[in-house]
Amino acid sequence: MSEHRAPAPDPRDFLSVDADLDETERDVRDAVRAFAARELAPHVADWFEAGTLPDPRGLAEAFGALGVLGMHLEGYGCGGSNAVAYGVACRELEAVDSGLRSFVSVQGSLAMAAIHKYGSEEQKQEWLPPMAAGRAIGCFGLTEPDSGSDPGSMRSRARRDGSDWVLDGTKMWITNGSVADVAVVWAATDEGIRGFAVPADTPGFTANVVHRKLSLRASITSELVLEGVRLPADAVLPGSRGLGSPLSCLNEARYGIVWGAAGAARACYEAALEYAGTREQFGRPLAGFQLTQRKLADMVVDVNHAGLTALRIGRLKDRGLAHHNHVSFGKFANVAAAQRVAAASRSVHGANGITLEYPVMRHMVNLETVATYEGTEEIHALSIGQAVTGVSAFR
Ligand SMILES: Cc1cc2nc3c(=O)[nH]c(=O)nc-3n(C[C@H](O)[C@H](O)[C@H](O)COP(=O)(O)OP(=O)(O)OC[C@H]3O[C@@H](n4cnc5c(N)ncnc54)[C@H](O)[C@@H]3O)c2cc1C
């Protein structure tokens, strides 16, 4: 077919990225998109304004019924989907709000993935089925007040006392920490860094909500305090050894961010397209001004680049070929693209753009968190720099 007879690009999927999804992946997209439109989008501005999730347990159960909690993990009540289907689910959730995608990522790719990868059979049987169903909530405690980008410097300690373990330390910025039933906590031991499944009702474990956030407000963020938390010998995740264990979980969650950022970018672009088509100044829609069209052209390029990057890394992952540097590339590129799109969309919206009546500024400030957690923009730049030069510039 000559290019003159090819169908014109769809402004909402300019490069037809979704045409390369298979039927199952499209079904996941449609189911998550419909759920998000029905259950999340009508409420998210209120949740964001309130600075919390009013019913995290109900939300967890709804996500469980939808099948997105640990959906890419095998067995134990998990969905066993491929990486692309999981990514598409992240994209559709983050098109509504980064905080809601974070809920699903932390549960599935951090807490559940850590237990799935490194836990004993008993730990998997105990925690994974209720977590997949959303009847139990998990969190992942790696970051500390004085240990962020350099988690190897953590101060949390786990020491042996007879056959027990005793944990002391503070974890900071922990998503879902104060509503979790189980915290996967990383602590230094005489054998290196190890992970522990800490039931939230263990004496000595407390979680305090972080207030006054200006980003990711439709998400619960907490400080975890562990003071002489005594755990039985079997609380350690037996397969966890060294910093590589939490880092490999972070790589799973980052993969979801690669897709999620593409969703946030798409939502901001679509909002700008709609607004520019209806808002009139100087007697014509904003969409008719050259400067607006330049913004929309830049946005549609960023959105489609992000979509292609996510799909490419997803396909590599499904073939077992996604190196962690590929995921760094995706996080670095797609979050930056989403930030550019959100900022441009906000400007197209004029004064309306600063309100919660429109999604753009909410996305814009959420993306500050997305650029920070799971490895900051700078840390991923250094990873990519190391991958292409062979020289580490981390310290
Ligand atoms: C809302 C929210 C939710 C979060 N959820 C979780 C969670 O569930 N679990 C969890 O464990 N953590 C979580 N985090 C923490 C997050 O992962 C950390 O904030 C992140 O790793 C960065 O650490 P930091 O904030 O201590 O910044 P720092 O590491 O202190 O970095 C500050 C600045 O210095 C830069 N920098 C640091 N080192 C270098 C270097 N070598 N070269 C150049 N620049 C450098 C950074 O890029 C950054 O710009 C969350 C954070 C937020 C904001």
Short mmCIF file of N, CA and C and ligand atoms in Angstrom, two decimals, residues 102 106 110 139-151 171-177 184 186 213 215-217 219-222 250 368-380 382 393-395, ligand 1:
data_model
loop_
_atom_site.label_atom_id
_atom_site.label_comp_id
_atom_site.label_asym_id
_atom_site.label_seq_id
_atom_site.Cartn_x
_atom_site.Cartn_y
_atom_site.Cartn_z
N SER A 102 1.71 3.55 42.01
CA SER A 102 2.69 3.22 43.05
C SER A 102 2.15 2.18 44.01
N VAL A 106 4.30 -1.13 44.47
CA VAL A 106 4.93 -1.47 45.75
C VAL A 106 4.43 -2.83 46.23
N LEU A 110 7.54 -4.87 44.53
CA LEU A 110 8.51 -4.74 45.62
C LEU A 110 8.22 -5.77 46.71
N CYS A 139 4.55 -3.54 52.32
CA CYS A 139 5.39 -2.38 51.98
C CYS A 139 6.84 -2.86 51.90
N PHE A 140 7.72 -1.99 51.46
CA PHE A 140 9.11 -2.35 51.16
C PHE A 140 9.99 -1.27 51.76
N GLY A 141 10.71 -1.62 52.83
CA GLY A 141 11.49 -0.61 53.54
C GLY A 141 12.97 -0.73 53.27
N LEU A 142 13.46 0.11 52.37
CA LEU A 142 14.89 0.15 52.07
C LEU A 142 15.47 1.50 52.48
N THR A 143 14.85 2.59 52.02
CA THR A 143 15.39 3.94 52.24
C THR A 143 15.37 4.29 53.74
N GLU A 144 16.37 5.05 54.16
CA GLU A 144 16.44 5.52 55.55
C GLU A 144 16.65 7.04 55.54
N PRO A 145 16.49 7.68 56.70
CA PRO A 145 16.67 9.13 56.71
C PRO A 145 18.05 9.55 56.17
N ASP A 146 19.09 8.77 56.47
CA ASP A 146 20.44 9.14 56.02
C ASP A 146 20.97 8.24 54.92
N SER A 147 20.11 7.48 54.29
CA SER A 147 20.57 6.52 53.28
C SER A 147 19.52 6.40 52.19
N GLY A 148 19.71 7.15 51.09
CA GLY A 148 18.74 7.14 50.00
C GLY A 148 19.34 6.52 48.75
N SER A 149 20.03 7.35 47.96
CA SER A 149 20.63 6.84 46.72
C SER A 149 21.71 5.79 47.00
N ASP A 150 22.26 5.82 48.20
CA ASP A 150 23.35 4.91 48.57
C ASP A 150 22.85 3.95 49.65
N PRO A 151 21.96 2.99 49.26
CA PRO A 151 21.34 2.15 50.30
C PRO A 151 22.34 1.25 51.02
N LYS A 171 13.25 3.43 58.84
CA LYS A 171 13.09 3.50 57.38
C LYS A 171 12.23 4.71 57.06
N MET A 172 12.50 5.34 55.94
CA MET A 172 11.83 6.61 55.63
C MET A 172 11.24 6.58 54.23
N TRP A 173 10.15 7.29 54.04
CA TRP A 173 9.49 7.43 52.73
C TRP A 173 8.92 6.11 52.25
N ILE A 174 8.32 5.36 53.14
CA ILE A 174 7.88 4.02 52.77
C ILE A 174 6.41 4.03 52.36
N THR A 175 6.19 3.77 51.08
CA THR A 175 4.82 3.75 50.54
C THR A 175 4.01 2.65 51.22
N ASN A 176 2.81 3.02 51.67
CA ASN A 176 1.87 2.10 52.33
C ASN A 176 2.37 1.58 53.68
N GLY A 177 3.43 2.20 54.23
CA GLY A 177 4.01 1.69 55.48
C GLY A 177 3.01 1.59 56.62
N VAL A 184 8.43 -5.68 54.24
CA VAL A 184 9.70 -6.30 53.86
C VAL A 184 10.77 -5.27 54.20
N TRP A 186 14.78 -4.26 54.93
CA TRP A 186 16.17 -4.62 54.61
C TRP A 186 17.08 -4.09 55.71
N LYS A 213 3.07 16.48 52.26
CA LYS A 213 3.71 16.24 50.95
C LYS A 213 3.04 17.12 49.90
N SER A 215 3.56 16.19 46.63
CA SER A 215 3.63 15.30 45.47
C SER A 215 3.16 13.93 45.93
N LEU A 216 2.62 13.13 45.01
CA LEU A 216 2.10 11.80 45.34
C LEU A 216 1.18 11.86 46.57
N ARG A 217 0.25 12.81 46.50
CA ARG A 217 -0.64 12.99 47.66
C ARG A 217 -1.73 11.91 47.72
N SER A 219 -1.49 8.92 47.91
CA SER A 219 -0.66 7.77 48.27
C SER A 219 -0.24 7.97 49.72
N ILE A 220 -0.12 6.87 50.45
CA ILE A 220 0.26 6.96 51.86
C ILE A 220 1.76 6.69 51.98
N THR A 221 2.46 7.63 52.59
CA THR A 221 3.92 7.52 52.74
C THR A 221 4.23 7.55 54.23
N SER A 222 5.14 6.71 54.67
CA SER A 222 5.34 6.54 56.12
C SER A 222 6.81 6.41 56.50
N LEU A 250 13.93 -3.55 43.06
CA LEU A 250 13.73 -2.18 42.56
C LEU A 250 13.71 -2.17 41.04
N GLU A 368 7.52 14.62 40.15
CA GLU A 368 8.70 14.95 40.96
C GLU A 368 9.10 13.74 41.82
N THR A 369 8.09 13.06 42.36
CA THR A 369 8.38 11.83 43.11
C THR A 369 8.87 10.73 42.18
N VAL A 370 8.19 10.59 41.05
CA VAL A 370 8.54 9.49 40.13
C VAL A 370 9.98 9.65 39.64
N ALA A 371 10.41 10.91 39.49
CA ALA A 371 11.81 11.16 39.07
C ALA A 371 12.79 10.88 40.21
N THR A 372 12.28 10.80 41.44
CA THR A 372 13.15 10.67 42.62
C THR A 372 13.25 9.24 43.12
N TYR A 373 12.09 8.53 43.18
CA TYR A 373 12.18 7.20 43.80
C TYR A 373 12.63 6.16 42.78
N GLU A 374 13.02 5.02 43.35
CA GLU A 374 13.53 3.90 42.53
C GLU A 374 14.75 4.33 41.73
N GLY A 375 15.58 5.17 42.35
CA GLY A 375 16.76 5.69 41.66
C GLY A 375 16.43 7.03 41.05
N THR A 376 17.14 8.07 41.50
CA THR A 376 16.86 9.41 40.97
C THR A 376 17.31 9.51 39.52
N GLU A 377 16.88 10.61 38.91
CA GLU A 377 17.30 10.89 37.53
C GLU A 377 18.83 10.83 37.41
N GLU A 378 19.51 11.41 38.41
CA GLU A 378 20.97 11.46 38.35
C GLU A 378 21.57 10.06 38.44
N ILE A 379 20.99 9.24 39.33
CA ILE A 379 21.52 7.88 39.51
C ILE A 379 21.36 7.07 38.22
N HIS A 380 20.23 7.25 37.54
CA HIS A 380 20.06 6.51 36.27
C HIS A 380 20.95 7.07 35.17
N LEU A 382 23.89 8.14 35.74
CA LEU A 382 25.19 7.54 36.04
C LEU A 382 25.23 6.06 35.62
N ALA A 393 31.02 6.47 37.80
CA ALA A 393 31.21 7.83 38.34
C ALA A 393 30.34 8.04 39.56
N PHE A 394 29.96 6.93 40.23
CA PHE A 394 29.06 7.05 41.38
C PHE A 394 29.75 7.66 42.60
N ARG A 395 31.02 7.42 42.74
CA ARG A 395 31.70 7.99 43.91
C ARG A 395 33.08 8.46 43.52
C1 LIG B 1 6.62 9.66 47.80
C2 LIG B 1 7.80 8.75 47.93
C3 LIG B 1 7.59 7.39 48.10
C4 LIG B 1 8.71 6.53 48.31
N1 LIG B 1 8.48 5.18 48.54
C5 LIG B 1 9.54 4.40 48.94
C6 LIG B 1 9.31 3.04 49.35
O1 LIG B 1 8.18 2.53 49.32
N2 LIG B 1 10.38 2.33 49.82
C7 LIG B 1 11.64 2.85 49.89
O2 LIG B 1 12.55 2.14 50.33
N3 LIG B 1 11.89 4.14 49.48
C8 LIG B 1 10.86 4.91 49.01
N4 LIG B 1 11.10 6.22 48.62
C9 LIG B 1 12.45 6.78 48.78
C10 LIG B 1 13.20 7.01 47.48
O3 LIG B 1 13.56 5.79 46.89
C11 LIG B 1 14.41 7.91 47.79
O4 LIG B 1 13.89 9.20 48.05
C12 LIG B 1 15.42 7.96 46.65
O5 LIG B 1 16.15 6.75 46.58
C13 LIG B 1 16.42 9.12 46.80
O6 LIG B 1 16.98 9.14 48.06
P1 LIG B 1 17.02 10.52 48.91
O7 LIG B 1 15.66 11.09 48.88
O8 LIG B 1 17.61 10.18 50.23
O9 LIG B 1 17.96 11.49 48.11
P2 LIG B 1 19.56 11.55 48.14
O10 LIG B 1 20.12 10.18 47.88
O11 LIG B 1 20.01 12.27 49.37
O12 LIG B 1 19.86 12.44 46.86
C14 LIG B 1 19.69 13.86 46.85
C15 LIG B 1 20.19 14.41 45.51
O13 LIG B 1 21.57 14.07 45.34
C16 LIG B 1 21.74 13.35 44.13
N5 LIG B 1 22.81 12.36 44.26
C17 LIG B 1 22.97 11.38 45.19
N6 LIG B 1 24.05 10.65 44.94
C18 LIG B 1 24.62 11.18 43.81
C19 LIG B 1 25.76 10.86 43.04
N7 LIG B 1 26.57 9.82 43.32
N8 LIG B 1 26.02 11.63 41.95
C20 LIG B 1 25.22 12.66 41.61
N9 LIG B 1 24.12 13.01 42.30
C21 LIG B 1 23.82 12.26 43.39
C22 LIG B 1 20.39 12.67 43.87
O14 LIG B 1 20.24 12.31 42.51
C23 LIG B 1 19.44 13.77 44.32
O15 LIG B 1 19.31 14.72 43.30
C24 LIG B 1 10.01 7.07 48.32
C25 LIG B 1 10.21 8.44 48.09
C26 LIG B 1 9.12 9.27 47.89
C27 LIG B 1 9.36 10.73 47.67
#
